Coordinates of C-alpha atoms in Angstrom, one line a residue:
X1 CA 73.4 212.6 209.0
X2 CA 75.2 210.2 211.2
X3 CA 73.8 206.8 209.9
X4 CA 75.0 204.6 207.1
X5 CA 71.8 204.9 205.2
X6 CA 72.0 208.6 205.3
X7 CA 75.5 208.4 204.1
X8 CA 74.2 205.9 201.5
X9 CA 71.6 208.6 200.6
X10 CA 74.0 211.6 200.2
X11 CA 76.4 209.0 198.2
X12 CA 73.6 208.2 195.6
X13 CA 72.9 211.9 195.1
X14 CA 76.4 212.8 194.7
X15 CA 76.7 210.0 192.2
X16 CA 73.8 211.1 190.3
X17 CA 75.1 214.6 190.1
X18 CA 78.7 214.1 189.0
X19 CA 79.7 210.9 190.5
X20 CA 77.6 208.9 187.8
X21 CA 78.9 207.6 184.7
X22 CA 75.9 207.6 183.2
X23 CA 88.6 231.6 172.5
X24 CA 89.7 230.2 169.2
X25 CA 86.8 228.9 167.2
X26 CA 87.7 225.9 165.1
X27 CA 87.4 226.4 161.4
X28 CA 84.1 228.2 161.0
X29 CA 84.9 229.7 157.6
X30 CA 82.2 227.6 155.7
X31 CA 83.9 228.6 152.6
X32 CA 84.9 226.5 149.6
X33 CA 88.2 225.2 148.8
X34 CA 90.3 228.1 147.4
X35 CA 88.3 230.8 148.8
X36 CA 90.1 234.0 150.0
X37 CA 91.1 233.2 153.5
X38 CA 90.8 236.9 154.3
X39 CA 87.2 237.0 153.8
X40 CA 85.3 237.4 157.0
X41 CA 82.2 234.9 157.1
X42 CA 79.0 235.4 159.3
X43 CA 80.4 232.9 161.8
X44 CA 83.5 234.4 162.3
X45 CA 82.0 237.7 163.0
X46 CA 79.7 235.9 165.4
X47 CA 82.6 234.3 167.2
X48 CA 84.5 237.7 167.4
X49 CA 81.5 239.3 169.2
X50 CA 81.2 236.5 172.0
X51 CA 82.6 237.3 175.4
X52 CA 83.3 234.2 177.4
X53 CA 83.2 234.7 181.5
X54 CA 85.7 233.0 183.4
X55 CA 85.2 230.1 186.0
X56 CA 83.5 229.6 188.5
X57 CA 80.3 229.2 187.1
X58 CA 77.1 228.5 189.6
X59 CA 73.8 226.9 189.1
X60 CA 71.0 225.9 191.4
X61 CA 68.6 223.3 190.6
X62 CA 66.4 220.5 192.0
X63 CA 67.8 217.0 192.2
X64 CA 65.3 214.3 192.0
X65 CA 64.4 211.7 194.6
X66 CA 62.0 209.0 195.3
X67 CA 58.4 210.0 196.2
X68 CA 58.8 213.6 195.0
X69 CA 61.3 214.6 198.0
X70 CA 63.5 216.5 195.9
X71 CA 66.5 218.4 197.0
X72 CA 67.6 221.8 196.2
X73 CA 71.4 221.8 195.5
X74 CA 73.9 224.4 194.0
X75 CA 76.5 223.0 191.6
X76 CA 79.8 225.2 191.0
X77 CA 82.1 224.4 188.4
X78 CA 85.8 225.3 189.4
X79 CA 87.9 223.9 186.4
X80 CA 87.9 221.8 183.4
X81 CA 91.7 220.4 182.6
X82 CA 92.9 218.6 179.4
X83 CA 96.1 216.7 179.7
X84 CA 95.9 215.2 176.0
X85 CA 94.4 212.1 176.9
X86 CA 91.6 213.1 179.8
X87 CA 89.6 215.7 180.9
X88 CA 89.5 216.6 184.6
X89 CA 86.5 218.3 185.7
X90 CA 86.3 219.6 189.3
X91 CA 83.0 221.0 190.8
X92 CA 81.7 221.8 194.2
X93 CA 78.3 220.5 195.2
X94 CA 76.2 222.0 198.0
X95 CA 72.9 220.5 199.4
X96 CA 70.7 223.5 200.4
X97 CA 67.9 221.1 202.2
X98 CA 67.9 218.2 204.3
X99 CA 68.1 214.9 202.2
X100 CA 64.9 212.9 202.5
X101 CA 64.0 209.6 200.9
X102 CA 66.3 207.7 198.7
X103 CA 67.4 208.9 195.4
X104 CA 66.1 208.0 192.1
X105 CA 68.2 207.1 189.0
X106 CA 66.0 209.3 186.8
X107 CA 68.3 212.2 186.8
X108 CA 70.0 212.8 183.4
X109 CA 73.6 211.7 183.2
X110 CA 76.3 214.1 183.2
X111 CA 77.9 214.7 179.7
X112 CA 80.7 217.0 178.2
X113 CA 79.8 218.0 174.8
X114 CA 82.0 219.7 172.1
X115 CA 79.0 221.8 170.4
X116 CA 80.7 222.2 167.2
X117 CA 81.5 218.7 166.2
X118 CA 78.7 217.1 168.2
X119 CA 81.2 214.8 170.2
X120 CA 79.7 213.5 173.5
X121 CA 82.1 212.4 176.5
X122 CA 81.0 210.4 179.3
X123 CA 82.5 210.0 182.7
X124 CA 85.2 206.9 182.8
X125 CA 84.4 204.0 184.7
X126 CA 86.9 201.8 186.7
X127 CA 86.2 198.5 185.7
X128 CA 88.7 196.8 188.3
X129 CA 86.6 198.5 191.2
X130 CA 83.3 197.5 191.0
X131 CA 82.9 199.6 187.7
X132 CA 83.0 202.9 189.8
X133 CA 83.8 206.3 188.4
X134 CA 87.4 207.6 188.2
X135 CA 88.0 210.4 190.4
X136 CA 86.8 211.3 194.0
X137 CA 85.8 208.4 196.2
X138 CA 85.7 207.5 199.9
X139 CA 86.3 204.0 200.2
X140 CA 87.5 202.9 196.6
X141 CA 85.0 200.4 194.9
X142 CA 82.4 201.3 197.5
X143 CA 79.6 203.3 195.7
X144 CA 78.7 205.3 199.0
X145 CA 80.1 208.5 200.1
X146 CA 78.9 210.9 202.6
X147 CA 77.6 214.1 201.7
X148 CA 77.0 217.0 204.2
X149 CA 74.2 219.7 204.0
X150 CA 75.3 223.0 203.9
X151 CA 79.0 222.2 203.4
X152 CA 80.3 222.1 199.9
X153 CA 81.9 219.0 198.9
X154 CA 84.7 219.2 196.2
X155 CA 84.3 216.3 193.4
X156 CA 86.6 215.6 190.7
X157 CA 85.4 213.2 187.5
X158 CA 87.5 212.3 184.4
X159 CA 86.3 212.0 180.9
X160 CA 88.0 211.0 177.7
X161 CA 89.6 214.0 176.0
X162 CA 87.9 215.4 172.8
X163 CA 89.0 214.1 169.4
X164 CA 89.9 217.8 168.5
X165 CA 91.5 220.3 170.5
X166 CA 88.7 222.8 171.8
X167 CA 88.7 225.9 173.9
X168 CA 85.1 225.4 175.2
X169 CA 82.8 222.6 176.2
X170 CA 79.4 222.4 177.5
X171 CA 77.8 220.3 180.4
X172 CA 74.4 218.8 180.5
X173 CA 72.7 216.5 182.9
X174 CA 72.0 216.0 186.5
X175 CA 69.2 218.5 186.7
X176 CA 71.1 221.6 186.0
X177 CA 70.1 221.9 182.5
X178 CA 72.4 223.4 180.0
X179 CA 76.0 225.0 181.1
X180 CA 77.9 226.1 178.0
X181 CA 81.0 227.9 177.5
X182 CA 83.1 226.3 180.0
X183 CA 87.1 226.8 179.5
X184 CA 89.1 223.9 179.0
X185 CA 92.9 224.4 180.3
X186 CA 95.6 222.5 178.6
X187 CA 98.2 221.0 181.2
X188 CA 101.0 218.6 181.1
X189 CA 99.7 217.1 184.5
X190 CA 96.5 217.7 186.4
X191 CA 96.6 220.1 189.4
X192 CA 97.1 218.1 192.2
X193 CA 94.2 217.7 194.8
X194 CA 94.6 218.6 198.5
X195 CA 95.6 216.0 200.8
X196 CA 92.3 214.2 201.8
X197 CA 91.0 214.7 205.2
X198 CA 87.5 213.0 205.1
X199 CA 88.5 209.9 207.1
X200 CA 89.7 212.0 210.0
X201 CA 86.2 213.2 210.5
X202 CA 84.0 210.2 209.1
X203 CA 84.0 206.6 210.3
X204 CA 84.5 204.4 206.9
X205 CA 82.9 201.6 208.3
X206 CA 79.6 203.1 209.8
X207 CA 79.6 206.5 208.0
X208 CA 79.3 208.3 211.6
X209 CA 80.5 211.8 210.9
X210 CA 82.3 213.9 213.6
X211 CA 79.5 216.7 214.7
X212 CA 82.1 219.6 214.0
X213 CA 83.2 219.0 210.3
X214 CA 86.0 221.4 209.2
X215 CA 85.1 224.2 206.4
X216 CA 86.4 221.9 203.8
X217 CA 86.1 218.0 203.3
X218 CA 88.7 216.7 200.6
X219 CA 88.3 213.0 199.6
X220 CA 90.8 210.9 197.7
X221 CA 91.3 210.9 194.1
X222 CA 91.4 207.8 191.7
X223 CA 93.2 209.1 188.6
X224 CA 92.8 206.9 185.4
X225 CA 96.1 205.3 184.3
X226 CA 97.4 206.1 181.0
X227 CA 96.4 204.0 178.2
X228 CA 92.7 203.4 178.9
X229 CA 90.4 202.2 176.3
X230 CA 87.9 205.2 176.0
X231 CA 86.1 204.4 172.6
X232 CA 83.0 203.5 174.7
X233 CA 82.9 206.9 176.3
X234 CA 83.5 208.6 173.4
X235 CA 80.0 209.1 171.4
X236 CA 78.6 211.3 168.9
X237 CA 75.2 213.0 168.1
X238 CA 72.8 212.0 165.5
X239 CA 70.7 214.8 163.9
X240 CA 67.4 214.5 161.7
X241 CA 66.3 217.5 159.6
X242 CA 63.0 217.3 157.6
X243 CA 62.3 219.3 154.8
X244 CA 59.4 219.4 152.0
X245 CA 61.5 217.3 149.4
X246 CA 64.2 215.7 151.5
X247 CA 65.4 214.7 155.0
X248 CA 69.1 214.6 156.2
X249 CA 70.5 212.5 159.0
X250 CA 73.9 212.8 160.3
X251 CA 75.4 210.6 162.9
X252 CA 79.1 210.7 163.4
X253 CA 81.0 210.7 160.2
X254 CA 78.0 209.4 158.2
X255 CA 75.6 211.5 156.5
X256 CA 72.4 210.2 154.5
X257 CA 70.3 212.5 152.3
X258 CA 66.9 211.0 151.7
X259 CA 64.7 212.2 148.8
X260 CA 61.1 211.9 149.2
X261 CA 60.0 209.4 146.6
X262 CA 56.5 211.1 146.1
X263 CA 58.5 214.2 144.7
X264 CA 60.6 211.7 142.3
X265 CA 58.3 208.8 141.4
X266 CA 54.8 208.0 141.2
X267 CA 53.2 205.3 142.8
X268 CA 54.7 201.8 141.5
X269 CA 56.9 203.8 139.1
X270 CA 60.7 203.8 138.8
X271 CA 60.8 206.6 136.4
X272 CA 61.5 210.1 137.6
X273 CA 59.0 212.7 137.5
X274 CA 59.4 216.2 136.3
X275 CA 60.4 217.5 139.7
X276 CA 63.1 214.9 140.1
X277 CA 65.8 216.8 138.1
X278 CA 65.8 220.1 140.3
X279 CA 65.7 217.9 143.4
X280 CA 68.6 215.9 142.0
X281 CA 70.3 219.0 141.2
X282 CA 70.0 220.4 144.8
X283 CA 71.1 217.1 146.3
X284 CA 74.2 217.3 144.1
X285 CA 75.4 220.7 145.3
X286 CA 74.6 219.3 148.8
X287 CA 77.0 216.4 148.2
X288 CA 79.7 218.9 146.9
X289 CA 79.3 221.2 150.2
X290 CA 79.1 218.1 152.6
X291 CA 81.6 215.5 151.4
X292 CA 84.8 214.9 152.8
X293 CA 88.0 216.1 150.9
X294 CA 89.1 212.6 150.4
X295 CA 85.6 211.0 149.9
X296 CA 84.4 210.2 146.5
X297 CA 82.0 207.3 147.0
X298 CA 78.3 207.7 147.4
X299 CA 75.9 205.0 147.8
X300 CA 72.3 205.4 146.3
X301 CA 69.6 203.3 148.1
X302 CA 66.1 202.8 147.0
X303 CA 63.4 201.9 149.3
X304 CA 59.7 201.2 149.4
X305 CA 56.8 201.1 151.8
X306 CA 55.3 198.0 153.2
X307 CA 52.7 197.3 150.7
X308 CA 53.3 194.5 147.9
X309 CA 55.3 191.2 147.7
X310 CA 59.0 191.5 148.9
X311 CA 60.3 190.3 145.5
X312 CA 58.4 193.1 143.7
X313 CA 59.4 195.9 146.4
X314 CA 63.2 194.6 145.9
X315 CA 63.0 194.8 142.2
X316 CA 61.2 198.4 142.4
X317 CA 63.7 199.8 144.9
X318 CA 66.6 198.9 142.9
X319 CA 65.1 200.4 139.8
X320 CA 64.5 203.6 141.5
X321 CA 68.1 203.6 142.9
X322 CA 69.4 203.2 139.3
X323 CA 67.1 205.9 137.9
X324 CA 68.5 208.4 140.7
X325 CA 72.1 207.3 139.9
X326 CA 71.7 208.1 136.3
X327 CA 70.2 211.7 137.2
X328 CA 72.9 212.3 139.9
X329 CA 75.8 211.2 137.4
X330 CA 74.6 213.9 135.0
X331 CA 75.0 216.6 137.8
X332 CA 78.3 215.5 139.4
X333 CA 80.1 213.9 136.4
X334 CA 82.7 211.0 136.6
X335 CA 84.9 212.2 139.4
X336 CA 82.7 210.3 141.9
X337 CA 82.2 206.5 142.3
X338 CA 78.4 205.7 142.7
X339 CA 77.1 202.3 144.2
X340 CA 73.5 201.4 144.1
X341 CA 71.6 199.3 146.4
X342 CA 67.7 198.2 146.6
X343 CA 66.4 197.3 150.1
X344 CA 62.7 196.9 149.4
X345 CA 60.5 197.4 152.5
X346 CA 63.4 196.0 154.8
X347 CA 64.1 199.5 156.5
X348 CA 60.8 201.3 157.1
X349 CA 61.5 204.8 158.6
X350 CA 57.9 205.2 159.8
X351 CA 55.6 202.6 161.4
X352 CA 52.7 201.7 159.1
X353 CA 49.2 200.5 159.7
X354 CA 48.3 203.3 162.3
X355 CA 46.0 206.6 161.9
X356 CA 48.9 208.2 159.9
X357 CA 49.5 205.2 157.8
X358 CA 49.4 207.1 154.3
X359 CA 51.8 209.8 155.6
X360 CA 54.0 206.8 157.1
X361 CA 53.9 205.0 153.9
X362 CA 55.0 208.2 151.9
X363 CA 57.8 208.6 154.0
X364 CA 58.9 204.9 153.7
X365 CA 59.0 205.4 149.9
X366 CA 62.2 207.1 149.4
X367 CA 65.8 207.1 147.8
X368 CA 68.8 207.9 149.8
X369 CA 72.2 209.2 149.1
X370 CA 74.8 207.8 151.8
X371 CA 78.4 209.0 152.1
X372 CA 81.0 209.8 154.5
X373 CA 81.8 213.1 156.2
X374 CA 85.0 214.2 158.1
X375 CA 84.4 213.7 161.9
X376 CA 86.4 216.9 162.7
X377 CA 84.2 218.8 160.0
X378 CA 83.6 222.2 161.5
X379 CA 82.3 223.9 158.5
X380 CA 79.1 225.5 157.8
X381 CA 77.3 225.2 154.5
X382 CA 75.5 228.7 155.3
X383 CA 74.1 230.4 152.2
X384 CA 75.0 227.1 149.9
X385 CA 72.7 226.1 147.0
X386 CA 72.1 222.7 148.3
X387 CA 68.9 221.2 150.0
X388 CA 67.8 223.2 152.8
X389 CA 67.5 220.3 154.9
X390 CA 71.0 219.2 154.1
X391 CA 72.7 222.5 155.2
X392 CA 74.8 222.6 158.3
X393 CA 74.7 225.8 160.3
X394 CA 77.8 226.4 162.8
X395 CA 78.1 229.3 164.9
X396 CA 80.6 229.9 168.0
X397 CA 80.0 227.9 171.2
X398 CA 77.7 229.7 173.5
X399 CA 79.0 231.4 176.4
X400 CA 78.0 230.6 180.0
X401 CA 74.6 232.4 181.3
X402 CA 72.8 232.6 184.4
X403 CA 69.3 231.1 184.4
X404 CA 67.1 233.2 182.2
X405 CA 63.6 234.4 182.7
X406 CA 60.9 232.2 180.8
X407 CA 59.8 233.5 177.6
X408 CA 56.1 232.0 177.9
X409 CA 54.3 229.4 180.0
X410 CA 51.9 226.9 178.7
X411 CA 49.9 223.9 180.6
X412 CA 48.6 220.4 180.1
X413 CA 47.2 218.1 182.7
X414 CA 48.1 220.2 186.0
X415 CA 51.7 220.6 184.7
X416 CA 53.0 224.1 183.7
X417 CA 55.7 224.2 181.1
X418 CA 58.1 227.2 181.3
X419 CA 59.6 227.7 177.9
X420 CA 62.9 229.7 177.9
X421 CA 64.7 231.3 175.1
X422 CA 66.6 229.0 172.8
X423 CA 70.5 229.0 173.1
X424 CA 72.4 228.7 169.9
X425 CA 75.6 226.6 171.0
X426 CA 77.8 225.7 168.0
X427 CA 76.0 223.5 165.7
X428 CA 73.2 222.9 167.9
X429 CA 70.0 224.6 169.5
X430 CA 69.3 223.8 173.4
X431 CA 65.8 224.4 174.6
X432 CA 65.6 224.4 178.2
X433 CA 62.3 224.0 179.7
X434 CA 60.8 224.0 183.3
X435 CA 58.4 221.4 184.6
X436 CA 56.1 222.5 187.4
X437 CA 53.3 221.1 189.3
X438 CA 50.5 223.5 189.7
X439 CA 48.7 221.2 192.3
X440 CA 49.1 220.8 195.9
X441 CA 49.8 217.0 195.7
X442 CA 52.6 214.9 194.3
X443 CA 52.0 214.3 190.5
X444 CA 53.1 211.9 188.1
X445 CA 54.0 213.7 184.7
X446 CA 51.6 212.4 182.0
X447 CA 52.7 214.1 179.0
X448 CA 51.0 211.9 176.5
X449 CA 53.6 212.0 173.9
X450 CA 51.6 210.4 171.1
X451 CA 49.4 213.4 170.7
X452 CA 52.5 215.3 169.4
X453 CA 53.7 212.9 166.8
X454 CA 53.6 214.2 163.3
X455 CA 51.9 212.0 161.0
X456 CA 54.7 209.8 159.4
X457 CA 57.4 210.8 161.6
X458 CA 60.3 208.5 162.3
X459 CA 59.4 206.9 165.6
X460 CA 62.9 207.0 167.0
X461 CA 63.0 210.6 166.9
X462 CA 59.4 210.9 168.9
X463 CA 59.9 208.4 171.9
X464 CA 60.4 209.8 175.7
X465 CA 59.0 212.7 177.5
X466 CA 60.6 215.2 175.1
X467 CA 60.7 213.1 172.1
X468 CA 57.5 214.7 170.9
X469 CA 59.2 218.3 170.9
X470 CA 60.2 219.5 167.5
X471 CA 61.0 223.0 166.0
X472 CA 59.7 224.4 162.7
X473 CA 61.4 227.1 160.8
X474 CA 58.6 229.7 160.1
X475 CA 59.8 230.7 156.7
X476 CA 60.9 227.4 155.4
X477 CA 58.5 224.8 157.0
X478 CA 61.7 222.8 157.8
X479 CA 61.2 220.5 160.8
X480 CA 64.4 219.8 163.1
X481 CA 64.0 216.8 165.6
X482 CA 65.6 216.4 169.0
X483 CA 69.0 214.7 168.3
X484 CA 69.9 211.4 169.8
X485 CA 73.6 210.1 171.0
X486 CA 75.0 207.3 169.2
X487 CA 76.7 204.9 171.9
X488 CA 79.1 202.0 171.6
X489 CA 77.4 198.9 170.1
X490 CA 74.9 200.7 167.8
X491 CA 72.7 201.8 170.7
X492 CA 71.1 205.0 170.8
X493 CA 69.6 207.4 173.6
X494 CA 67.5 210.7 173.2
X495 CA 69.3 214.0 174.0
X496 CA 66.4 215.0 176.2
X497 CA 65.4 214.7 179.7
X498 CA 63.0 212.4 181.3
X499 CA 60.5 213.9 183.9
X500 CA 58.6 211.7 186.2
X501 CA 57.3 212.5 189.9
X502 CA 56.7 216.2 190.3
X503 CA 56.5 217.8 194.0
X504 CA 54.1 220.6 194.4
X505 CA 55.1 223.9 193.3
X506 CA 58.7 222.9 192.3
X507 CA 60.2 223.4 188.8
X508 CA 62.3 220.9 187.3
X509 CA 64.7 221.9 184.5
X510 CA 65.1 219.7 181.2
X511 CA 66.6 220.2 177.9
X512 CA 66.1 219.1 174.4
X513 CA 68.9 219.6 171.7
X514 CA 68.3 220.0 168.1
X515 CA 70.4 220.8 165.0
X516 CA 70.6 224.5 164.5
X517 CA 69.1 226.4 161.8
X518 CA 70.7 229.1 159.7
X519 CA 72.4 232.0 161.7
X520 CA 70.0 234.7 160.4
X521 CA 67.1 232.6 162.0
X522 CA 66.1 234.4 165.2
X523 CA 63.3 232.5 166.6
X524 CA 61.5 229.3 166.1
X525 CA 58.1 227.6 166.5
X526 CA 58.2 224.8 169.3
X527 CA 56.0 221.8 169.1
X528 CA 56.2 221.0 172.7
X529 CA 54.5 217.3 172.8
X530 CA 51.2 217.3 174.4
X531 CA 51.6 221.0 175.6
X532 CA 51.0 222.0 172.0
X533 CA 52.4 224.7 169.7
X534 CA 54.6 227.8 171.0
X535 CA 55.3 230.2 168.4
X536 CA 57.9 232.6 168.2
X537 CA 60.3 231.3 170.8
X538 CA 63.5 233.5 170.5
X539 CA 67.1 232.3 169.9
X540 CA 69.7 233.8 171.8

């Protein structure tokens, strides 16, 4: 590893791992206002039973490089510090194999996750130095940094601090899957890194390395100055849960309950059906459970499918919103402010005109209740009387665990899918899987996601390699989709890894994240895209 090219390869590998930008459990009571504070809830009991191991945490995995020449590496998490403004993550990574080829950008970006609130933290970039990441560097502003096979390299990266004080965060991305239960240490100032010694052994112009490197290499550390605008690096999770009569979307501090109009209205009718009253009663209870303490405005939105003239659809959607408002007022009384809107066919949730056209149109004919929830809400609506699809189930953060054994293995197009037990992490379920090439040649993962899409499913929740993945509760039939990350500027990305070229025989870890079911649910049915149905996947 004595050429600039090799240095660049090592640098890019390091960057794609962690150099790339890409306890006390907070209120888990789930009780209503005025409830007895001495009452022990299921969530509190669960939290008391969790044992959180201490750092360091070690995980081995494969890092994707071009042409399937993947590299086995080991990641060690040493510390995670919070000074009130930023997080500082310090890790060691060690390449256990030679570094062939060039590094692909297909590794999932590293994220720090608050599993209770769903807040996502991304690594901070230094806009004044070629948009490089804050933290460990070799030559400031240069994207390349040498790495050393068999010699652990200590790396620091900085993230915005979470909005709320937390004791444990989870790390995802870079091929290591899911590493939960990382303890946060609160400090006034970050621990000072040792004096850099890298340039004593490596020429910064040629990246030629001394053949006898020391036992430990330390690089300089670019610490972010105070007062940075970190809003673009703080993101939120959007979840989608679909039930027989309603679905619920939650993104940041916004929540929307969508009532399936076929349950409430006949086709082309605005008068509610006999079933509508019960559905509205349950929806009203969900609003009582989910609304923030200082929020009293509810927006009621009517939608139609894509058939019919625009003017007709607009009028029909307004009439349906007014009819739903009248029923909701009967349940909630005058303490809330109701605003109605009709949007006709301008916001189709499912794509019409395909083989699943009838189901898609049925999903698009809906009435929605939109409202604000507190961003720091950690309460669970476990056991409430509202709609099952609108309940939020919050457990304690998951403790760190070593890589488990697969629950089962299924196959499709010469690819074996190792399905691991699901992990309940706060308000989410994390499904880790391993994709493995069963042939003797490199293989492009052709997973044919379209085969897995439920008729009428929202397109935005079924895209990507694992976008076709979804969970079903065996007893209720409620469907839970892979969550999305809501980024700055209104953009989204799936919280599921992409899998591409597979080297022969190697396993590639990937995760998909879902909103969690009730705490008493101990197993789920996984619809694993083109791999088909996997029943009875346990939750640990």
